[in-house]
Structure formats: C-alpha cells, structure tokens
Coordinates of C-alpha atoms in Angstrom, one line a residue:
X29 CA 32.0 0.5 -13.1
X30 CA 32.9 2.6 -9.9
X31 CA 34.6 5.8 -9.8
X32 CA 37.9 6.3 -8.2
X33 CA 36.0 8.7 -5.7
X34 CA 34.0 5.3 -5.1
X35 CA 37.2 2.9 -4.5
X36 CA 38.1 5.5 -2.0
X37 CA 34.9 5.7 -0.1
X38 CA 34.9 1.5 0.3
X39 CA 38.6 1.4 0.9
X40 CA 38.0 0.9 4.8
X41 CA 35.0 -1.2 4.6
X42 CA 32.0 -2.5 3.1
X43 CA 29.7 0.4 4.2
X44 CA 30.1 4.5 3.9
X45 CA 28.9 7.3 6.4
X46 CA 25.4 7.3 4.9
X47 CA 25.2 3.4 5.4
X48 CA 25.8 2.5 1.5
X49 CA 26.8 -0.6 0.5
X50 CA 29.0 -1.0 -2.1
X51 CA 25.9 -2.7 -4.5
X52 CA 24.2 0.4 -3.1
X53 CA 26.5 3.2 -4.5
X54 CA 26.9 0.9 -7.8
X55 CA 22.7 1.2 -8.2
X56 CA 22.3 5.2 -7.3
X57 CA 25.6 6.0 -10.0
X58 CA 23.9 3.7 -12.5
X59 CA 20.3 5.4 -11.7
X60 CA 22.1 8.9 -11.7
X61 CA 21.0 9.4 -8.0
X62 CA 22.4 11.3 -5.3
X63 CA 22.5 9.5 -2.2
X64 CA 20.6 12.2 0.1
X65 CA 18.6 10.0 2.9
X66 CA 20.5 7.7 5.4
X67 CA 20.2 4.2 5.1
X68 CA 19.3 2.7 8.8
X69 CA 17.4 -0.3 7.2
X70 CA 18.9 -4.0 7.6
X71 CA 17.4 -7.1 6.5
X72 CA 15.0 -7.9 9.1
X73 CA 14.1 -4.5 9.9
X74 CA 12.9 -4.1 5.9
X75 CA 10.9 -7.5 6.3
X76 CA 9.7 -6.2 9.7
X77 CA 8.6 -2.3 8.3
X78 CA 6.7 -4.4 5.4
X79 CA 5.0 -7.0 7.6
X80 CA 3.7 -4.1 9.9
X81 CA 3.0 -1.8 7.1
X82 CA 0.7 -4.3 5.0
X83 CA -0.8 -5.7 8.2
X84 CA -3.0 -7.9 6.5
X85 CA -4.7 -9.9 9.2
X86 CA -5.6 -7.0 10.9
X87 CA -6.8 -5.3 8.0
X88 CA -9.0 -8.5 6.9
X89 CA -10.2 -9.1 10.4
X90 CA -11.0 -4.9 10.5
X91 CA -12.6 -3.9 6.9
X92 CA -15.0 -7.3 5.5
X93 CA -18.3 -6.0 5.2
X94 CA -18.1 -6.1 1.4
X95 CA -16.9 -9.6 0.9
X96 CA -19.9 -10.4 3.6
X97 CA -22.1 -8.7 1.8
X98 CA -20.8 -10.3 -1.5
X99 CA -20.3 -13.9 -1.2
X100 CA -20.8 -14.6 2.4
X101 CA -18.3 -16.8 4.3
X102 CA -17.6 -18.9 0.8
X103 CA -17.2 -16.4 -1.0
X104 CA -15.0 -14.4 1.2
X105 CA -12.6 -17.3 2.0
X106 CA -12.4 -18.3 -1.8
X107 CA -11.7 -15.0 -3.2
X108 CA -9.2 -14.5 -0.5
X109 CA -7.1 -17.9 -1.7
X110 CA -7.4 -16.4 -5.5
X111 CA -6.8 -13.1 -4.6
X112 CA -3.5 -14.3 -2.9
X113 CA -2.0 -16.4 -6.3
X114 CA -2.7 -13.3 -7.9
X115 CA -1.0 -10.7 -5.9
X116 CA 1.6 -13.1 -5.2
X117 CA 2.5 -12.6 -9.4
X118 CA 2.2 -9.0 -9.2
X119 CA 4.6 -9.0 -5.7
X120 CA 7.1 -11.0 -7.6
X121 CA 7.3 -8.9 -10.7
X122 CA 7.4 -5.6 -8.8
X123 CA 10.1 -7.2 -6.4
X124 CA 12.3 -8.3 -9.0
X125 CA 12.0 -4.7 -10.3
X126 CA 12.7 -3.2 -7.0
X127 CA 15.8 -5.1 -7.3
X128 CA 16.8 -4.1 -11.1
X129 CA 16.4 -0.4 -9.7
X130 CA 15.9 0.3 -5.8
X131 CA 15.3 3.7 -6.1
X132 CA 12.7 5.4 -3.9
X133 CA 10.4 6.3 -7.2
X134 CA 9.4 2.8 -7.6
X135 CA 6.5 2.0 -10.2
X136 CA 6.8 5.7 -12.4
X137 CA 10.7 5.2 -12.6
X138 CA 10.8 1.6 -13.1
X139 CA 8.1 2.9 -16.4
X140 CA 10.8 5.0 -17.7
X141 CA 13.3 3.1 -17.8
X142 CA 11.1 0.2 -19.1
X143 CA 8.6 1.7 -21.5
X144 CA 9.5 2.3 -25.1
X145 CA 11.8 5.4 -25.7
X146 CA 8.7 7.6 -27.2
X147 CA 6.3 7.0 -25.2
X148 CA 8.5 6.8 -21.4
X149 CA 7.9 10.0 -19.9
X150 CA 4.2 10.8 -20.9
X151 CA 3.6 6.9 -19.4
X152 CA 5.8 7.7 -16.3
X153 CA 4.4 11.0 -15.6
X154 CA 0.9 9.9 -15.6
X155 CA 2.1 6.3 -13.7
X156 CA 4.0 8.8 -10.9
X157 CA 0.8 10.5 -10.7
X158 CA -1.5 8.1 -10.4
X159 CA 0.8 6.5 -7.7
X160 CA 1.6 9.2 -5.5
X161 CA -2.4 10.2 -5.3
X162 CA -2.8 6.4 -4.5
X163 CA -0.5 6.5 -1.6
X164 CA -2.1 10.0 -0.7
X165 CA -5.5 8.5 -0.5
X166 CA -4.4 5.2 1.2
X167 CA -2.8 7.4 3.7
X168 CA -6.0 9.2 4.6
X169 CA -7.9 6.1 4.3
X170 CA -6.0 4.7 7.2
X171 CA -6.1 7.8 9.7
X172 CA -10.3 7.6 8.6
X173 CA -9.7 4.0 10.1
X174 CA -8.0 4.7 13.5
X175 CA -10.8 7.3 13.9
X176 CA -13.5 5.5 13.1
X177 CA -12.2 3.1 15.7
X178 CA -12.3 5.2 18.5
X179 CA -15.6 6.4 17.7
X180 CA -16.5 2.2 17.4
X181 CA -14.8 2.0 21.2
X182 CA -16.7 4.7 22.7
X183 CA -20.3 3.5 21.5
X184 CA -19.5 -0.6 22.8
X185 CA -18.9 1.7 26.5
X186 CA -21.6 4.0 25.6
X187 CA -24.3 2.6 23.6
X188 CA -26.0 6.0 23.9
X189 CA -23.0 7.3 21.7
X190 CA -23.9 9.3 18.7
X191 CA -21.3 9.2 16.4
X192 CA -20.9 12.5 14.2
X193 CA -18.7 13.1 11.4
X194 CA -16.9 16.0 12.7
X195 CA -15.7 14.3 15.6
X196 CA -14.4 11.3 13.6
X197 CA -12.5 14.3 11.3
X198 CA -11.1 15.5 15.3
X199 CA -9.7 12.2 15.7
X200 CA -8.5 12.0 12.5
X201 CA -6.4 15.2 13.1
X202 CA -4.9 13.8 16.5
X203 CA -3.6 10.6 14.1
X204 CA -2.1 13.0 12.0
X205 CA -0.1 14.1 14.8
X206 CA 1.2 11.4 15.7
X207 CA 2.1 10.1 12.5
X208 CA 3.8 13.3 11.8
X209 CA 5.6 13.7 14.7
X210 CA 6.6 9.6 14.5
X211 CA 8.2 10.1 11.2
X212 CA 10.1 13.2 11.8
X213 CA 11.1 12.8 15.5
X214 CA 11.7 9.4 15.2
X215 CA 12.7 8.2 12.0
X216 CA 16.4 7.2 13.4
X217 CA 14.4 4.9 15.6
X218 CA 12.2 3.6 13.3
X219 CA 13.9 0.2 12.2
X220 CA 14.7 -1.1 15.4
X221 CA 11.2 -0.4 16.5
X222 CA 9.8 -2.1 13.0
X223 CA 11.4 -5.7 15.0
X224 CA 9.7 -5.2 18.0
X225 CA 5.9 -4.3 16.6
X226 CA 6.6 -7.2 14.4
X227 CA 6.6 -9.0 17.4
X228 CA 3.8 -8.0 18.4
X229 CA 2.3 -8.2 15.3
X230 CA 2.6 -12.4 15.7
X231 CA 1.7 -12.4 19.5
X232 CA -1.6 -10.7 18.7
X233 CA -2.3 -12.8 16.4
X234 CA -1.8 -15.5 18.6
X235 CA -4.1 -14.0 21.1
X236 CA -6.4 -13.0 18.9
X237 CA -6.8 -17.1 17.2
X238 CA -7.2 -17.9 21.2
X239 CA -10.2 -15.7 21.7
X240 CA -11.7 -16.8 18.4
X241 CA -10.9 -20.6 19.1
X242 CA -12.0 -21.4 22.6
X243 CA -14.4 -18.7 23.6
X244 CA -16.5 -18.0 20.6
X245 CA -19.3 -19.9 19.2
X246 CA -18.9 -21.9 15.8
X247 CA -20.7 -22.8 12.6
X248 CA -19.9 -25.8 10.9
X249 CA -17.4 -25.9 8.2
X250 CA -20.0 -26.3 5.3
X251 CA -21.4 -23.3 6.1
X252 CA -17.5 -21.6 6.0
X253 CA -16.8 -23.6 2.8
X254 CA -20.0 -24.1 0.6
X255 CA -22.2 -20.8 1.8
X256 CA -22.3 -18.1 -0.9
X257 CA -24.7 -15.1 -0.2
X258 CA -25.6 -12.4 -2.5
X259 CA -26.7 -9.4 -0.2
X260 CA -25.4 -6.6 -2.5
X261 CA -28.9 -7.5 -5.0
X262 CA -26.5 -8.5 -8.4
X263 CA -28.1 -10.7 -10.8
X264 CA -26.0 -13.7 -10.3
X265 CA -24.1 -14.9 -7.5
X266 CA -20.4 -14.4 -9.9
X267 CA -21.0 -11.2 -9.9
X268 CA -21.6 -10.5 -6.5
X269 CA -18.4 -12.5 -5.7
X270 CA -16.3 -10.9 -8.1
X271 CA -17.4 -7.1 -6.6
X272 CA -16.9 -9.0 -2.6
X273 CA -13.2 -9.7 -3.6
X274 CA -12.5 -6.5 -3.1
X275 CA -12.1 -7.0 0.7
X276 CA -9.4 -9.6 0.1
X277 CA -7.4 -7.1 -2.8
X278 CA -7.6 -4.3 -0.2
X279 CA -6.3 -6.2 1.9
X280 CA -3.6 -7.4 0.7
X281 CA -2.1 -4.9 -1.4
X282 CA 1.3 -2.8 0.0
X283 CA 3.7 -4.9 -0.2
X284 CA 5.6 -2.5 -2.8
X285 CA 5.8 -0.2 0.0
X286 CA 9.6 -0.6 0.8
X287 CA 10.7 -0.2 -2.6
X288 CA 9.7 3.6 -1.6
X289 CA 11.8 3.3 1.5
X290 CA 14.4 1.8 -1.1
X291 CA 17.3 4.7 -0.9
X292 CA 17.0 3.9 3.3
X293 CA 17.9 0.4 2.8
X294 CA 20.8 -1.1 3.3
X295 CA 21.9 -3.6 0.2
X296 CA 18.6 -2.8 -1.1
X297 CA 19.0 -4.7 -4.5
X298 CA 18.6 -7.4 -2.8
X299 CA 16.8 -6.8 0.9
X300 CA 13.8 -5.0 -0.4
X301 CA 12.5 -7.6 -3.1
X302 CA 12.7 -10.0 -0.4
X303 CA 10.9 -7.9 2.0
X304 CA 8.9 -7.3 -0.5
X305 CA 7.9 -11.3 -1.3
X306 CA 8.1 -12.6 2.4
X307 CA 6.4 -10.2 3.7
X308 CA 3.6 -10.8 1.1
X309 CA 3.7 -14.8 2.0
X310 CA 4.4 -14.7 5.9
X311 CA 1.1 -12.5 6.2
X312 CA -0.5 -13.9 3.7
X313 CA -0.5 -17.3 5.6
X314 CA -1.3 -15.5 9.1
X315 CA -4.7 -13.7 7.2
X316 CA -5.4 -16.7 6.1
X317 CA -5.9 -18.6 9.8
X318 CA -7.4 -15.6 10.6
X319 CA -10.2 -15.7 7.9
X320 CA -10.7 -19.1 8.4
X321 CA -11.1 -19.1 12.3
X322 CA -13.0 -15.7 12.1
X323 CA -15.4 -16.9 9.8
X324 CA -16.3 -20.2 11.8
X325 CA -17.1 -17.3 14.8
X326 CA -19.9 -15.3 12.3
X327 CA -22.4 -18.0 13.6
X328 CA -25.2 -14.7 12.1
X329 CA -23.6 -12.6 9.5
X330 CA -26.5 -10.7 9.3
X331 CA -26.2 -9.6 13.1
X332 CA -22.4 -9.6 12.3
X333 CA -23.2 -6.6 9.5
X334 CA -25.7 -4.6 11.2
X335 CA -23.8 -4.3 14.3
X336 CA -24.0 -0.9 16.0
X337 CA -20.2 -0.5 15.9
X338 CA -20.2 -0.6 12.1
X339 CA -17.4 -3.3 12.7
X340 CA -18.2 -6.9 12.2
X341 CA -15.5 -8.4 14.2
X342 CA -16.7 -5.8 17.2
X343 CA -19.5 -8.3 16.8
X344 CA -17.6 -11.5 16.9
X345 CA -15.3 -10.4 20.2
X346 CA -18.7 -9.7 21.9
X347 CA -19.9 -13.0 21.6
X348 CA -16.6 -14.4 22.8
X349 CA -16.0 -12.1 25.8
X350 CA -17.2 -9.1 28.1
X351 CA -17.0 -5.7 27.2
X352 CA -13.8 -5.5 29.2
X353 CA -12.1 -8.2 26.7
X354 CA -13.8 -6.4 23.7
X355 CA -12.0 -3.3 24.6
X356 CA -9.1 -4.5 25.5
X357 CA -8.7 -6.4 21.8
X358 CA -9.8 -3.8 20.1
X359 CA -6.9 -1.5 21.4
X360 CA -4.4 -3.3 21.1
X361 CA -5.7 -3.9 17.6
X362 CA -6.2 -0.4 16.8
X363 CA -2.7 0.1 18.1
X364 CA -1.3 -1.9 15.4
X365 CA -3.3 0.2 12.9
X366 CA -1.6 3.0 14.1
X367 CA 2.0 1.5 13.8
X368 CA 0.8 0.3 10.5
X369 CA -0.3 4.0 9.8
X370 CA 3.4 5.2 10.7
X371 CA 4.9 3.2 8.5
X372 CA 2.2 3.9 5.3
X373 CA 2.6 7.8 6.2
X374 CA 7.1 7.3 6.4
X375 CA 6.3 5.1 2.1
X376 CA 3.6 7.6 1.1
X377 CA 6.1 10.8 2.1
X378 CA 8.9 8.9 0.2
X379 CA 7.4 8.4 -3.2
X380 CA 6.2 11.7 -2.9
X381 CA 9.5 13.3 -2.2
X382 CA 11.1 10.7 -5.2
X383 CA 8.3 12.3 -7.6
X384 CA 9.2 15.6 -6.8
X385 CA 13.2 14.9 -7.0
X386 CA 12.1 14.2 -10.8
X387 CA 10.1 17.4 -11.4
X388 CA 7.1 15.8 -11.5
X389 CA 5.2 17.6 -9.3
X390 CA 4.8 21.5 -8.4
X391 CA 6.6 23.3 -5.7
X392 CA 9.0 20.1 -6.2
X393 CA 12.4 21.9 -4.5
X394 CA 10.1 22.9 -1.4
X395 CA 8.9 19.2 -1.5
X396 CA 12.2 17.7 -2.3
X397 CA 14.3 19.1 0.4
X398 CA 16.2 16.5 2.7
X399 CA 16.4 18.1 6.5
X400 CA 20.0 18.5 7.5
X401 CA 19.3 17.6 10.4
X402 CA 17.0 14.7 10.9
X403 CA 17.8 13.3 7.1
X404 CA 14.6 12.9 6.1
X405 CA 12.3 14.4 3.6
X406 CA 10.4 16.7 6.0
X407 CA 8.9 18.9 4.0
X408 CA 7.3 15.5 1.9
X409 CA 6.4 14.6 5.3
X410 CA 4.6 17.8 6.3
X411 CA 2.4 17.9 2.7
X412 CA 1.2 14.4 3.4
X413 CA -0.1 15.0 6.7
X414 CA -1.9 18.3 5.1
X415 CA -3.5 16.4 2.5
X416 CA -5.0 13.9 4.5
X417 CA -6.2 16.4 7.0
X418 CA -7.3 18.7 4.2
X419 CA -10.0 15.0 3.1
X420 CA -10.9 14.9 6.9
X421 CA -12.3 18.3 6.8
X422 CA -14.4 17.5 3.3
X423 CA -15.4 14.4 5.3
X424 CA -17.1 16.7 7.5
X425 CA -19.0 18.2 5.1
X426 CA -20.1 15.0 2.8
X427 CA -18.8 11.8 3.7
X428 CA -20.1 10.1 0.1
X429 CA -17.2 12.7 -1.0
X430 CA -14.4 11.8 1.5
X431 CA -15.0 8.1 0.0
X432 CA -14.9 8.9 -3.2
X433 CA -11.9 10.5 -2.9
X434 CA -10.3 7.7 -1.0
X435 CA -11.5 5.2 -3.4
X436 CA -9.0 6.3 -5.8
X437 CA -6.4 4.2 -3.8
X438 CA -7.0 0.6 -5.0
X439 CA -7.8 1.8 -9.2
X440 CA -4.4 4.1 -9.4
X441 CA -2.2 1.9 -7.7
X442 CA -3.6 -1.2 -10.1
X443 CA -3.2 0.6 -12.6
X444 CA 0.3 1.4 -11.4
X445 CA 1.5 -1.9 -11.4
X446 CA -0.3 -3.0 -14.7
X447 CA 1.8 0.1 -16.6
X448 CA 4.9 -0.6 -14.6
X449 CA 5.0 -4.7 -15.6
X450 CA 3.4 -4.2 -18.5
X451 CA 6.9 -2.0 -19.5
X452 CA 9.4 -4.6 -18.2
X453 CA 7.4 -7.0 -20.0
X454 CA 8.3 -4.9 -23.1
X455 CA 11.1 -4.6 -22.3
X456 CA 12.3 -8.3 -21.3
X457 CA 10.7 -9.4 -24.4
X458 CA 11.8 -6.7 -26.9
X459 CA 15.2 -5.9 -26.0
X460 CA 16.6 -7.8 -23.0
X461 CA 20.0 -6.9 -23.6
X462 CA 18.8 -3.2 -22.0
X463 CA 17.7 -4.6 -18.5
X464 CA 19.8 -4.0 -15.6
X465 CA 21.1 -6.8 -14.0
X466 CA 19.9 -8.0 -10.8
X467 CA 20.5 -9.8 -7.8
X468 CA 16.7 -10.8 -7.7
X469 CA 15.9 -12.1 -10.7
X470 CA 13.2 -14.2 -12.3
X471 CA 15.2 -15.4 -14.9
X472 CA 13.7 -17.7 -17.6
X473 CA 10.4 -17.3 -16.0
X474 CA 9.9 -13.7 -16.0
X475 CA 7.9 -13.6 -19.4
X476 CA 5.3 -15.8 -17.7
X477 CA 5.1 -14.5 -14.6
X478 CA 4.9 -11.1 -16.0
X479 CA 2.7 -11.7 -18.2
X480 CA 0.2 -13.5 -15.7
X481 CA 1.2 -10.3 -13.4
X482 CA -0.1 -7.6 -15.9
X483 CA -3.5 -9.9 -16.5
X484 CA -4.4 -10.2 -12.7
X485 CA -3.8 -6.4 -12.6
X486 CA -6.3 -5.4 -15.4
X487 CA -8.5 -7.7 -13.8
X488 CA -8.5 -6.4 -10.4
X489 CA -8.5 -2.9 -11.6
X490 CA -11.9 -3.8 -13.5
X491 CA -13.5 -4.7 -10.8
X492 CA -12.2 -2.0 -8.4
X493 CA -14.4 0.3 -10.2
X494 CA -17.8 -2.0 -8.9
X495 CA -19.6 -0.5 -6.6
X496 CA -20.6 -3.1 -3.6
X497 CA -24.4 -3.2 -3.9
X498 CA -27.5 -1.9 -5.7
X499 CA -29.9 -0.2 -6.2
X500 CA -26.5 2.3 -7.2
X501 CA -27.1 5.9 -6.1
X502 CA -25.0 8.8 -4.8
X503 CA -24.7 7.1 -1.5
X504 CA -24.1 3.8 -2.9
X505 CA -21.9 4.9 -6.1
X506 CA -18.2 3.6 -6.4
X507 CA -16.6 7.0 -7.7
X508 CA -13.3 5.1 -8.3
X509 CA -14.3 5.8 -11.7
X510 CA -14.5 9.6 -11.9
X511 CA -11.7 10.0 -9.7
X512 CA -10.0 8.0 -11.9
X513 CA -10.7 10.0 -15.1
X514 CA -10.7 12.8 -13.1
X515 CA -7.0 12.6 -11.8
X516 CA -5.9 11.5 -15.7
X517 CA -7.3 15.0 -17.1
X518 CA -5.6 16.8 -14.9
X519 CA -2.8 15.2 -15.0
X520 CA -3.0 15.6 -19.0
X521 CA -3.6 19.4 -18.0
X522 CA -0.4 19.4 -15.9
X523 CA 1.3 17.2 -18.1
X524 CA 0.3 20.1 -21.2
X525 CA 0.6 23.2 -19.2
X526 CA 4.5 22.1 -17.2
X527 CA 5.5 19.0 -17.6
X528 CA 6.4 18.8 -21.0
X529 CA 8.5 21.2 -20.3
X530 CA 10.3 20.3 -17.0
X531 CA 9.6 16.8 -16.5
X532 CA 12.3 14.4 -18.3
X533 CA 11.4 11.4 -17.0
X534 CA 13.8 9.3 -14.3
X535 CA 15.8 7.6 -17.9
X536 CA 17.4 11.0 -18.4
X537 CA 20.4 10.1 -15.4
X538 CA 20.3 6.6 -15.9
X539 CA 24.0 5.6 -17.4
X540 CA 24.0 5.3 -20.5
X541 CA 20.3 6.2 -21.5
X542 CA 20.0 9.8 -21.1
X543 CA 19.8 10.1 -25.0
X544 CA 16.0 8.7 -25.0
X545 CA 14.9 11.2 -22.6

C-alpha cells in the first residue's frame, strides 16, 4: 500500500523528480529503501547498458585459448551451445528475482529475504561478500584486458616489442582513469550513450563476420564440428572439455549486472529482468555466429595459440588482412572493451555501495555516500578504481599472483547465484505465500527452472576451480581454490569480529519481515 506522502508525489503524473515510477516507489517502501540515486535508465537504454556490458562476442572472439587448448574447435563450439542452455536457467531465475526485488544489492539481498529466517544473514553476509570481491576482481580483470591489448598492438607494429609487466600495470592505470572519470563525470550521460555503443556493438559485428567470411582462409566444417583436441595433457578427452568450457562460462556470464544498476532504472520491476534475459539471448545468438565463423578461420590452431601477440584472433585477422586492417580491427575492438569496462566499473561500484548501505562492509558511511552533486555513489566509485589499481601493482611484482587473485571472479559469483536460487527455491517451495509478487514471473515453472538453475551453477562452479592444463605447478595452478577459501575465512573473521554485531541483513526493512532479522 502507498502512503499519503506517495499519492501526493504521483498526483501530477506517473514519474517523481528522482525519475520513480509509481511500481518503483511501491518496490523501495516494500524493501525499506531510500530512494538516493536518480533513475535516468529507460527500457532500451537498460537492454543497451547490459548488451555492452556482457559483450559476449567480443569477449569469446578476445579470451579462447583455454577452450583451444581444451577441446579444440569441437569442443569449443559444443561447450559454447551447453554452456548457453545453462546460463540461460540461471539468467531466468536471477531475472525473475531482479523483478521480485530490484534493489541495487542483488544476489546477498535477494538471500535474505529468501533464505530461512536462522540462517539469512550469516548466508547473505558471506553471499554479499563473495559477490562484491567477484565484481572487484572482474573489474580488474578487464582493465588487465585493455592493457594487455595495447601491449598486443604495439608488438603486431613492432615485432621487436618486449612486453614487460610494469608497463602493462602503466596502462592499466590510464584505463582506470578513464573509467573513473566516465562514471563520475558522465554518469547523466551514460544511458543515452549505452544506445549508441550498442550500435556499434552490432555494426562491428557485422564487420568483423565480413573480414572473417570473405578474406580469411577456411577449414572444412568437420574439422569445426567433429575435431576435439586435448592439448592441456588430461587423461581423457571429457575432462579436457569440461576444464575448456570455461572460455564459453567466462564468457557469457554478466548478465545480472543491471540488477546492480536496479535503483537507476526506471520501472525496474519489470525493465531490468528483461534486460537481463534479452540481453543474455540477443548476444548469445551474435557469439554464436561469431564462434562459428571464427573457428572455420583457425585453419592452424596451433599457430593460432602460439602467436606472438598472445591473442589468437590477432592471429586470425592477420591471415585475412595487412597489418593496417589488423590494427584497425583491433581498436575498434579494444574500444568496445573499454565501453564494456565503463559499464562493469558503473555495476561493480553499485553493488559495492548497496553492500555497504547494509553494513556489510567497513568504512560503509564513507563508501555509502551519494554525491549531492553528481548523484552517484562516488566514493564506491573511487574504492573500485583503487582496488583494481592496488592488483596492477601486485601484477608487477608476480603475475601468477595478479591471476590468482582475479581468478576469484567466476567461483564467487557461481557460487553467488547457486546460494541466491538456491534460497528462492526454498522459499517458492516451502512457503510461497512469503514471495513478493512480480511483474516477471516464472510462475508454475519456477520450481523446475530453479531447480535446473541451482544444478548448472554447482556444476560450473566445480569446474571453475580446474586449472587449464598439466603438469599443475605454481605457474600453471588455478588458485580459484584458495582464494576461494581464503575470502570465506575472512569473511568468517569479519563476520565474528563486526558483523554479528552491525550487519542485520537486507530482511530487517523489508515490510513486514523485520522480526526475522
């Protein structure tokens, strides 16, 4: 039910100040939540900020080596058309959630609301966690990119290039700035531009499948369909594709980012799950013509992988075109990274700043602050761009640490969504009268779905923890594992030490439930 001091604000139309819808203001009162950020997103500028955000194609065309390495052309279109049913579940479940509570806290709140009354804030303080490090590390993951790219650019026009660590931590810093200054300078520009890049995002694609289709060389479609390799040395070649569809999980994963944008959406009950789903199957369907046509094009993987640029599609465009065309693909590739980087740094800052709103992390009124003047979380902003700066400079010193750090990113955020479903799955089952209504929802088929969600998720974060090829040693160690276990003890530290104490758990404002916190 809305207030009187809610009548009055949608007396002289469907929208307030702050850009709220009526659904809007109905969702934050029921959640407990002030409304503090402005909410500039619209329908197709929320599909177009999750298109460019997730940038799969690009992201599958840029980082394959593993699924080349582990299953070969096969094996890496195969896994891809798996890996999409699967992630499709979990993009489904979490959208549907997203649209039972658009709130900016996404997967930890969505656990305390859903989990079982004794066990909600322990499950959504170590779920916030995990998530907010995941974002953290995917953050840094993709400034690491963008660097390495440029380094990749100067060696195909230098081949006397030598590239060193420190200098790909220097570029890493100059990403920073620019996804710092993108996000706090122009945020109020940021969903009209999200239409344009999406744009772009399609006529590159275009361009790209021209290049691939009429310049470059071809193999024939058994060896795309029926070649499995196992270069990564496992005993069997199911193992080795198992550990190789981690290229096409990486890949594909992010879609949940614009239920962290949520509280800047306008009508989000019901414009992020969709952003959330179409994004997921519009560039789901682009990476796929991409795989397919790139993979007719690796006519020698082997050269493909052992390229000087460390990049196998580098490779590909150089058998297709000069150095001139090389470069000029490449930056306009790398250009979309970046966008995609804005747009990862604006969903990483958010869930940060939501976790913080809750208590959950340290320094959380410093972190939480809103800027009067730009309306965006600045400070959340500013702590993100630190941290990933802070893993470019341990780069410099080891880069075997900087990736194990990063490799937290794809464990924690599976395990994220297997916690987070695995609650309203509880929930939906065990007391269904509690779940808030929604203008998303699965219905009669949410127990299946949600139950085939939670089982792709523990099976992907399983086989997150592989590394991609033996012998395993320091260098060639996944350390998903102890970062993993790592970030639960302290966590369990934090949890012991503060949280307890300070951390209630998103429940405690919800209407109506604030007796289980």
């Amino acid at each position: 039910m809305l207030d009187v001091e809610a009548d009055d604000a949608f007396q002289d139309g469907d929208v307030t100040a702050d850009g709220s819808t009526k659904s809007d203001y109905k969702d934050m009162h029921r959640m407990g939540k002030k409304q503090e950020l402005v909410r500039n997103f619209r329908r197709l500028s929320a599909l177009s900020f999750t298109v460019m955000l997730t940038a799969t194609w690009e992201y599958l065309l840029i980082a394959n080596s593993q699924g080349l390495y582990n299953g070969g052309l096969a094996g890496l279109w195969w896994s891809f058309l798996w890996t999409f049913v699967g992630l499709l579940l979990i993009m489904i479940s979490l959208a549907e959630m997203a649209s039972m509570a658009p709130t900016s806290g996404g997967q930890y709140h969505w656990v305390s609301e859903f989990a079982p009354p004794k066990y909600q804030k322990p499950l959504s303080y170590l779920t916030g966690w995990m998530s907010t490090l995941s974002w953290q590390a995917g953050n840094a993951s993709g400034s690491y990119l963008t660097g390495s790219m440029i380094q990749a650019l100067i060696f195909i026009n230098n081949p006397d290039y030598d590239p060193a660590d420190w200098q790909g931590t220097l570029f890493m810093f100059l990403m920073v700035a620019v996804l710092w200054a993108a996000n706090v300078f122009g945020a109020n520009k940021m969903p009209v531009g999200q239409n344009f890049l999406a744009l772009i995002h399609v006529v590159m694609f275009i361009v790209v499948i021209a290049v691939m289709w009429a310049l470059a060389p071809h193999v024939d479609a058994a060896s795309v369909f029926t070649n499995f390799t196992n270069e990564g040395g496992w005993s069997s070649m199911g193992l080795s594709l198992m550990i190789g569809q981690i290229t096409a999980i990486y890949s594909s994963v992010g879609n949940d980012a614009i239920a962290h944008m949520a509280e800047e959406v306008k009508d989000a009950g019901l414009n992020v799950p969709n952003a959330i789903v179409w994004s997921y199957i519009v560039n789901g369907l682009l990476a796929m013509v991409m795989l397919v046509s790139y993979l007719f094009c690796l006519t020698s993987v082997d050269d493909a992988l052992n390229d000087p640029s460390d990049y196998p599609f580098i490779w590909v465009f150089e058998q297709a075109l000069p150095t001139s065309g090389v470069n000029a693909l490449t930056i306009l590739i790398f250009l979309l990274v970046i966008a995609a980087n804005i747009d990862y740094n604006a969903s990483t800052s958010r869930q940060t700043w939501s976790f913080a709103r809750d208590k959950g992390l340290p320094f959380h009124r410093w972190i939480s602050a809103v800027h009067p003047k730009y309306h965006v979380p600045v400070n959340s902003i500013t702590l993100t761009c630190i941290i990933t700066c802070i893993l470019a400079l341990i780069n410099i010193g080891s880069s075997v640490a900087f990736n194990a750090i990063i490799s937290l990113q794809l464990v924690a955020l599976m395990f994220s969504y297997t916690i987070s479903i695995g609650c309203v799955l509880y929930r939906r089952t065990m007391h269904p009268e509690l779940l808030p209504k929604a203008k998303w929802s699965l219905g009669r088929w949410g127990i299946p779905i949600n139950t085939a969600a939670v089982l792709y998720a523990i099976f992907a974060f399983f086989w997150s923890f592989w590394p991609a090829q033996t012998p395993i040693d320091q260098t060639t160690m996944n350390y998903g594992v102890v970062m993993f276990v790592g970030v639960a003890f302290l966590c369990l530290v934090s949890y012991i030490f503060e949280g307890r104490r300070i951390y209630k758990g998103p429940v405690a404002t919800v209407v109506g439930r604030e007796h289980e916190a």
